[in-house]
Amino acid sequence: MLKSLYSGVSGMKGFQTKLDVIGNNISNVNTVGFKKGRVMFQDLMSQNIAGVTAPTNQHGGVNPKQIGLGTGVGSIDTVFTPGSPMTTNVGSDLAINGDAFFVVKPDPNGNDFYLTKAGNFNRDANGMLVNSNGYSVTGVDGAKDQVPIVIDKDEHTNLKFTSYSIDSNGYINVVSEDGKSGKLAWDATNKQYYLNDGSDPTKDTENISLATSVVNNPGGLMKVGNTMFKATGNSGPANIERIEDNKGGQMIAGVLEMSNVDLTDEFTEMIVAQRGFQANAKTITTSDTILQEIMDLKR
């Protein structure tokens, strides 16, 4: 059979995959924290008709004669360029201007965690800061102890927190019902949350900030759904630290990082994929016509 038939089929399969990725990008154009994908093609093996001949004193060299056998998907990359910021003026909505990711856990006291750029957080009935799936937003203190962020009351004085805000380094500034203000802190000894008013500098290391993580190769992260990622062997370790320690950027409250999908690019790539699919289909129909001509030689 003609090799062009199989080359055309491989091309159609590749462009179908490209259209699948483009469709997913477009469907998530307004998804908070979504990172678009792209398909990169590479040629498959080639059949050698004749090998290489090196030049000699008597004659010049001869190049190899090869016939390509189609194309394949080389990679489906996740593009981690920044998304467009959207101002919401909601204090618990956060965006990171930098490379860091937020850290969320399905079990607040468990070891499993996920990374995300989606900062649309809120407090549940117990005052715990969670994402839209109910996963707890992880906090970290100066000793790198990981704790859930519970903005409810000062457990030393039993006074409720009446308001809170999150600064650019992820610290939670709280105000208690007696009018005192300070940072939300974690007393690891007594395992209690309390308001640190700054009067004792030795307790500053107990201040809680939102945990973040920076990985060496974001493209190696695995998508697990719900705009969350999981570290893999090729992403590098996801160490959980303060954002000021891992140099991951700054947090911006009242802003959300939206999808980095550009509809102009996606529709252009869709046209390219559609025409590529049609061209490969034409290769198959042309090959079929040639085969029909061969069959008609018998008549």
CSV table of C-alpha atoms in Angstrom, one decimal:
chain,number,residue,atom,x,y,z
A,1,MET,CA,0.0,0.0,0.0
A,2,LEU,CA,1.1,3.6,-0.5
A,3,LYS,CA,3.0,5.1,2.4
A,4,SER,CA,1.2,8.4,1.9
A,5,LEU,CA,-2.0,6.7,3.2
A,6,TYR,CA,-0.4,6.1,6.6
A,7,SER,CA,1.3,9.5,6.6
A,8,GLY,CA,-2.0,11.2,6.0
A,9,VAL,CA,-3.7,9.2,8.8
A,10,SER,CA,-0.9,10.2,11.2
A,11,GLY,CA,-1.3,13.8,10.2
A,12,MET,CA,-5.1,13.7,10.7
A,13,LYS,CA,-4.7,12.1,14.2
A,14,GLY,CA,-2.1,14.8,15.1
A,15,PHE,CA,-4.4,17.7,14.1
A,16,GLN,CA,-7.3,16.0,15.8
A,17,THR,CA,-5.3,16.1,19.0
A,18,LYS,CA,-4.4,19.7,18.4
A,19,LEU,CA,-8.1,20.6,17.9
A,20,ASP,CA,-8.9,18.8,21.2
A,21,VAL,CA,-6.3,20.9,23.1
A,22,ILE,CA,-7.6,24.1,21.4
A,23,GLY,CA,-11.2,23.3,22.3
A,24,ASN,CA,-10.2,22.8,25.9
A,25,ASN,CA,-8.3,26.1,25.9
A,26,ILE,CA,-11.3,28.0,24.6
A,27,SER,CA,-13.7,26.3,27.0
A,28,ASN,CA,-11.5,27.6,29.9
A,29,VAL,CA,-11.1,31.1,28.6
A,30,ASN,CA,-12.7,32.5,31.8
A,31,THR,CA,-11.5,29.9,34.3
A,32,VAL,CA,-9.6,31.4,37.2
A,33,GLY,CA,-5.9,30.3,37.2
A,34,PHE,CA,-6.2,28.1,34.1
A,35,LYS,CA,-3.0,27.6,32.1
A,36,LYS,CA,-3.4,26.9,28.4
A,37,GLY,CA,-1.9,23.9,26.5
A,38,ARG,CA,-0.2,23.7,23.2
A,39,VAL,CA,0.6,20.7,20.9
A,40,MET,CA,4.1,20.3,19.4
A,41,PHE,CA,4.6,17.9,16.5
A,42,GLN,CA,7.6,15.9,15.4
A,43,ASP,CA,8.2,13.7,12.4
A,44,LEU,CA,8.3,9.9,12.8
A,45,MET,CA,11.0,7.6,11.6
A,46,SER,CA,12.2,7.7,8.0
A,47,GLN,CA,12.7,4.9,5.6
A,48,ASN,CA,16.2,4.8,4.2
A,49,ILE,CA,16.3,4.2,0.4
A,50,ALA,CA,20.0,4.8,0.1
A,51,GLY,CA,22.7,5.5,2.6
A,52,VAL,CA,25.3,8.3,2.9
A,53,THR,CA,28.5,8.1,0.8
A,54,ALA,CA,31.4,10.1,2.0
A,55,PRO,CA,33.5,12.2,-0.4
A,56,THR,CA,36.8,10.7,-1.7
A,57,ASN,CA,39.6,11.9,-3.9
A,58,GLN,CA,37.8,10.5,-6.9
A,59,HIS,CA,34.2,11.7,-6.4
A,60,GLY,CA,32.0,13.8,-4.1
A,61,GLY,CA,29.8,12.6,-1.4
A,62,VAL,CA,26.2,11.6,-1.8
A,63,ASN,CA,23.4,12.5,0.6
A,64,PRO,CA,21.0,9.9,2.1
A,65,LYS,CA,17.7,9.2,0.4
A,66,GLN,CA,14.9,9.0,3.0
A,67,ILE,CA,11.1,8.9,2.9
A,68,GLY,CA,9.3,10.2,6.0
A,69,LEU,CA,6.6,8.0,7.4
A,70,GLY,CA,4.3,10.7,8.9
A,71,THR,CA,4.0,12.8,12.0
A,72,GLY,CA,3.3,12.4,15.7
A,73,VAL,CA,2.6,14.4,18.8
A,74,GLY,CA,6.0,15.3,20.3
A,75,SER,CA,4.6,17.0,23.4
A,76,ILE,CA,1.5,18.7,24.9
A,77,ASP,CA,3.0,21.6,26.8
A,78,THR,CA,1.3,23.6,29.6
A,79,VAL,CA,2.1,27.3,29.1
A,80,PHE,CA,2.6,29.1,32.4
A,81,THR,CA,2.6,32.7,31.2
A,82,PRO,CA,0.7,35.1,33.5
A,83,GLY,CA,-3.0,35.4,33.1
A,84,SER,CA,-4.9,38.7,32.9
A,85,PRO,CA,-5.6,40.2,36.4
A,86,MET,CA,-9.3,40.8,37.2
A,87,THR,CA,-10.1,43.2,40.1
A,88,THR,CA,-12.8,41.9,42.4
A,89,ASN,CA,-12.2,44.0,45.6
A,90,VAL,CA,-12.9,40.9,47.6
A,91,GLY,CA,-10.3,40.6,50.4
A,92,SER,CA,-10.0,36.8,50.2
A,93,ASP,CA,-9.4,36.9,46.4
A,94,LEU,CA,-5.7,36.6,45.8
A,95,ALA,CA,-3.3,36.7,42.9
A,96,ILE,CA,0.4,36.1,42.8
A,97,ASN,CA,2.5,38.4,40.7
A,98,GLY,CA,5.4,36.0,40.3
A,99,ASP,CA,6.3,32.3,39.8
A,100,ALA,CA,4.9,31.0,43.1
A,101,PHE,CA,1.8,28.8,43.5
A,102,PHE,CA,-0.7,28.6,46.4
A,103,VAL,CA,-0.7,25.4,48.3
A,104,VAL,CA,-4.0,23.6,49.1
A,105,LYS,CA,-4.7,20.3,50.9
A,106,PRO,CA,-7.8,18.0,50.7
A,107,ASP,CA,-7.1,17.0,54.3
A,108,PRO,CA,-5.9,20.0,56.4
A,109,ASN,CA,-3.7,17.7,58.5
A,110,GLY,CA,-2.7,15.3,55.7
A,111,ASN,CA,0.5,15.2,53.7
A,112,ASP,CA,-1.1,15.4,50.2
A,113,PHE,CA,-1.1,18.8,48.7
A,114,TYR,CA,-1.7,20.5,45.4
A,115,LEU,CA,-0.5,23.7,43.7
A,116,THR,CA,-2.7,26.3,42.1
A,117,LYS,CA,-2.8,29.7,40.7
A,118,ALA,CA,-6.6,30.1,41.4
A,119,GLY,CA,-6.8,32.4,44.4
A,120,ASN,CA,-10.6,32.6,44.8
A,121,PHE,CA,-10.6,31.6,48.5
A,122,ASN,CA,-13.3,32.1,51.2
A,123,ARG,CA,-13.9,31.2,54.8
A,124,ASP,CA,-16.0,28.2,55.8
A,125,ALA,CA,-18.3,28.0,58.9
A,126,ASN,CA,-15.3,27.3,61.1
A,127,GLY,CA,-13.3,30.2,59.8
A,128,MET,CA,-11.0,28.1,57.8
A,129,LEU,CA,-9.7,29.6,54.6
A,130,VAL,CA,-10.6,27.2,51.7
A,131,ASN,CA,-10.8,27.1,48.0
A,132,SER,CA,-13.9,26.5,45.9
A,133,ASN,CA,-13.6,22.8,46.3
A,134,GLY,CA,-13.3,23.0,50.1
A,135,TYR,CA,-9.6,22.2,50.2
A,136,SER,CA,-7.8,24.1,53.0
A,137,VAL,CA,-5.4,26.8,52.1
A,138,THR,CA,-2.1,25.9,53.7
A,139,GLY,CA,-0.3,28.4,56.0
A,140,VAL,CA,3.3,28.3,57.2
A,141,ASP,CA,5.1,29.9,60.1
A,142,GLY,CA,8.8,30.8,60.6
A,143,ALA,CA,9.7,27.2,61.5
A,144,LYS,CA,8.1,26.0,58.3
A,145,ASP,CA,5.4,24.3,60.3
A,146,GLN,CA,2.4,23.8,58.0
A,147,VAL,CA,-1.0,24.6,59.5
A,148,PRO,CA,-4.5,25.3,58.1
A,149,ILE,CA,-5.4,29.0,58.2
A,150,VAL,CA,-8.3,29.5,60.6
A,151,ILE,CA,-9.4,33.1,61.0
A,152,ASP,CA,-11.9,32.8,63.8
A,153,LYS,CA,-10.8,34.0,67.2
A,154,ASP,CA,-7.8,34.5,69.5
A,155,GLU,CA,-7.7,31.2,71.4
A,156,HIS,CA,-5.6,32.8,74.1
A,157,THR,CA,-8.2,35.4,75.0
A,158,ASN,CA,-11.2,33.8,73.3
A,159,LEU,CA,-12.0,37.1,71.5
A,160,LYS,CA,-13.4,36.9,68.0
A,161,PHE,CA,-11.7,38.4,65.0
A,162,THR,CA,-13.9,41.0,63.5
A,163,SER,CA,-12.0,41.6,60.3
A,164,TYR,CA,-8.9,40.5,58.4
A,165,SER,CA,-6.7,41.4,55.4
A,166,ILE,CA,-3.8,39.7,53.6
A,167,ASP,CA,-0.7,41.6,52.7
A,168,SER,CA,1.8,41.3,49.9
A,169,ASN,CA,3.9,38.7,51.7
A,170,GLY,CA,0.9,36.6,52.6
A,171,TYR,CA,0.6,37.5,56.3
A,172,ILE,CA,-2.9,37.7,57.7
A,173,ASN,CA,-3.6,41.0,59.5
A,174,VAL,CA,-6.5,40.6,62.0
A,175,VAL,CA,-8.5,42.8,64.3
A,176,SER,CA,-10.1,41.4,67.4
A,177,GLU,CA,-13.4,42.5,68.9
A,178,ASP,CA,-11.6,44.6,71.6
A,179,GLY,CA,-10.1,46.7,68.9
A,180,LYS,CA,-6.5,45.3,69.0
A,181,SER,CA,-4.8,44.6,65.7
A,182,GLY,CA,-1.9,42.4,64.7
A,183,LYS,CA,-0.9,39.4,62.7
A,184,LEU,CA,-2.5,35.9,62.9
A,185,ALA,CA,0.0,33.7,64.7
A,186,TRP,CA,0.3,30.0,65.6
A,187,ASP,CA,1.4,29.0,69.1
A,188,ALA,CA,2.9,25.6,68.2
A,189,THR,CA,3.4,24.7,71.8
A,190,ASN,CA,-0.2,25.0,72.7
A,191,LYS,CA,-1.5,24.5,69.2
A,192,GLN,CA,-3.5,27.7,69.3
A,193,TYR,CA,-4.2,30.6,67.0
A,194,TYR,CA,-3.8,34.1,68.4
A,195,LEU,CA,-3.3,37.7,67.6
A,196,ASN,CA,0.3,38.8,67.7
A,197,ASP,CA,0.3,42.6,68.3
A,198,GLY,CA,4.0,42.9,67.8
A,199,SER,CA,4.8,43.8,71.4
A,200,ASP,CA,7.1,40.7,71.7
A,201,PRO,CA,9.5,40.5,68.7
A,202,THR,CA,10.5,37.0,69.7
A,203,LYS,CA,7.0,35.8,68.7
A,204,ASP,CA,7.2,37.2,65.1
A,205,THR,CA,8.4,33.9,63.9
A,206,GLU,CA,5.0,32.5,64.9
A,207,ASN,CA,3.2,34.7,62.5
A,208,ILE,CA,1.3,32.7,59.9
A,209,SER,CA,1.6,33.5,56.2
A,210,LEU,CA,0.0,31.7,53.2
A,211,ALA,CA,2.2,28.9,52.1
A,212,THR,CA,3.6,29.0,48.5
A,213,SER,CA,5.8,26.8,46.4
A,214,VAL,CA,8.1,27.4,43.4
A,215,VAL,CA,9.2,24.6,41.2
A,216,ASN,CA,12.2,24.5,38.8
A,217,ASN,CA,10.1,23.2,35.8
A,218,PRO,CA,6.5,24.3,36.0
A,219,GLY,CA,5.9,22.5,32.6
A,220,GLY,CA,6.6,19.2,34.4
A,221,LEU,CA,3.6,19.7,36.8
A,222,MET,CA,0.7,17.3,36.3
A,223,LYS,CA,-2.8,18.7,35.9
A,224,VAL,CA,-5.2,17.0,38.4
A,225,GLY,CA,-8.3,19.0,37.5
A,226,ASN,CA,-10.1,21.9,39.3
A,227,THR,CA,-7.1,24.2,38.1
A,228,MET,CA,-4.8,22.4,40.4
A,229,PHE,CA,-1.4,20.8,39.8
A,230,LYS,CA,0.7,18.1,41.4
A,231,ALA,CA,4.5,18.0,41.5
A,232,THR,CA,6.2,15.2,39.6
A,233,GLY,CA,9.7,13.9,39.2
A,234,ASN,CA,10.3,16.2,36.2
A,235,SER,CA,8.9,19.4,37.9
A,236,GLY,CA,11.4,19.4,40.7
A,237,PRO,CA,10.5,19.3,44.4
A,238,ALA,CA,7.7,21.6,45.6
A,239,ASN,CA,9.1,23.0,48.8
A,240,ILE,CA,6.5,24.8,50.9
A,241,GLU,CA,7.7,28.1,52.2
A,242,ARG,CA,6.8,31.7,52.7
A,243,ILE,CA,6.7,33.7,49.5
A,244,GLU,CA,9.4,36.0,50.7
A,245,ASP,CA,11.7,33.0,51.3
A,246,ASN,CA,11.3,31.4,47.9
A,247,LYS,CA,11.4,34.7,46.0
A,248,GLY,CA,8.2,33.7,44.3
A,249,GLY,CA,6.8,37.3,43.9
A,250,GLN,CA,4.1,39.2,45.7
A,251,MET,CA,0.5,38.5,46.6
A,252,ILE,CA,-2.2,41.0,45.6
A,253,ALA,CA,-5.5,41.0,47.5
A,254,GLY,CA,-8.8,41.8,45.8
A,255,VAL,CA,-7.5,40.5,42.4
A,256,LEU,CA,-7.7,37.2,40.6
A,257,GLU,CA,-5.4,35.8,38.0
A,258,MET,CA,-7.6,34.7,35.1
A,259,SER,CA,-6.9,32.3,32.3
A,260,ASN,CA,-3.9,33.0,30.0
A,261,VAL,CA,-5.9,31.9,27.0
A,262,ASP,CA,-5.9,34.4,24.1
A,263,LEU,CA,-8.9,33.8,21.8
A,264,THR,CA,-7.2,35.5,18.9
A,265,ASP,CA,-4.3,33.0,19.1
A,266,GLU,CA,-6.7,30.1,19.7
A,267,PHE,CA,-8.9,30.8,16.7
A,268,THR,CA,-5.9,31.3,14.5
A,269,GLU,CA,-4.5,28.0,15.6
A,270,MET,CA,-7.9,26.4,15.0
A,271,ILE,CA,-7.8,27.6,11.4
A,272,VAL,CA,-4.3,26.2,11.0
A,273,ALA,CA,-5.4,22.8,12.5
A,274,GLN,CA,-8.5,22.7,10.4
A,275,ARG,CA,-6.6,23.3,7.2
A,276,GLY,CA,-3.9,20.8,8.2
A,277,PHE,CA,-6.6,18.2,8.9
A,278,GLN,CA,-8.2,18.9,5.5
A,279,ALA,CA,-4.8,18.7,3.7
A,280,ASN,CA,-4.0,15.3,5.2
A,281,ALA,CA,-7.5,14.1,4.3
A,282,LYS,CA,-6.8,15.2,0.8
A,283,THR,CA,-3.6,13.2,0.8
A,284,ILE,CA,-5.6,10.1,1.7
A,285,THR,CA,-8.2,10.7,-1.1
A,286,THR,CA,-5.5,11.3,-3.6
A,287,SER,CA,-3.7,8.1,-2.6
A,288,ASP,CA,-7.0,6.3,-2.9
A,289,THR,CA,-7.5,7.7,-6.4
A,290,ILE,CA,-4.0,6.4,-7.4
A,291,LEU,CA,-4.8,3.0,-6.0
A,292,GLN,CA,-8.0,2.9,-8.0
A,293,GLU,CA,-6.1,3.7,-11.2
A,294,ILE,CA,-3.8,0.8,-10.4
A,295,MET,CA,-6.7,-1.5,-9.9
A,296,ASP,CA,-8.2,-0.3,-13.3
A,297,LEU,CA,-5.0,-1.4,-15.1
A,298,LYS,CA,-6.4,-4.9,-15.1
A,299,ARG,CA,-9.3,-4.0,-17.3
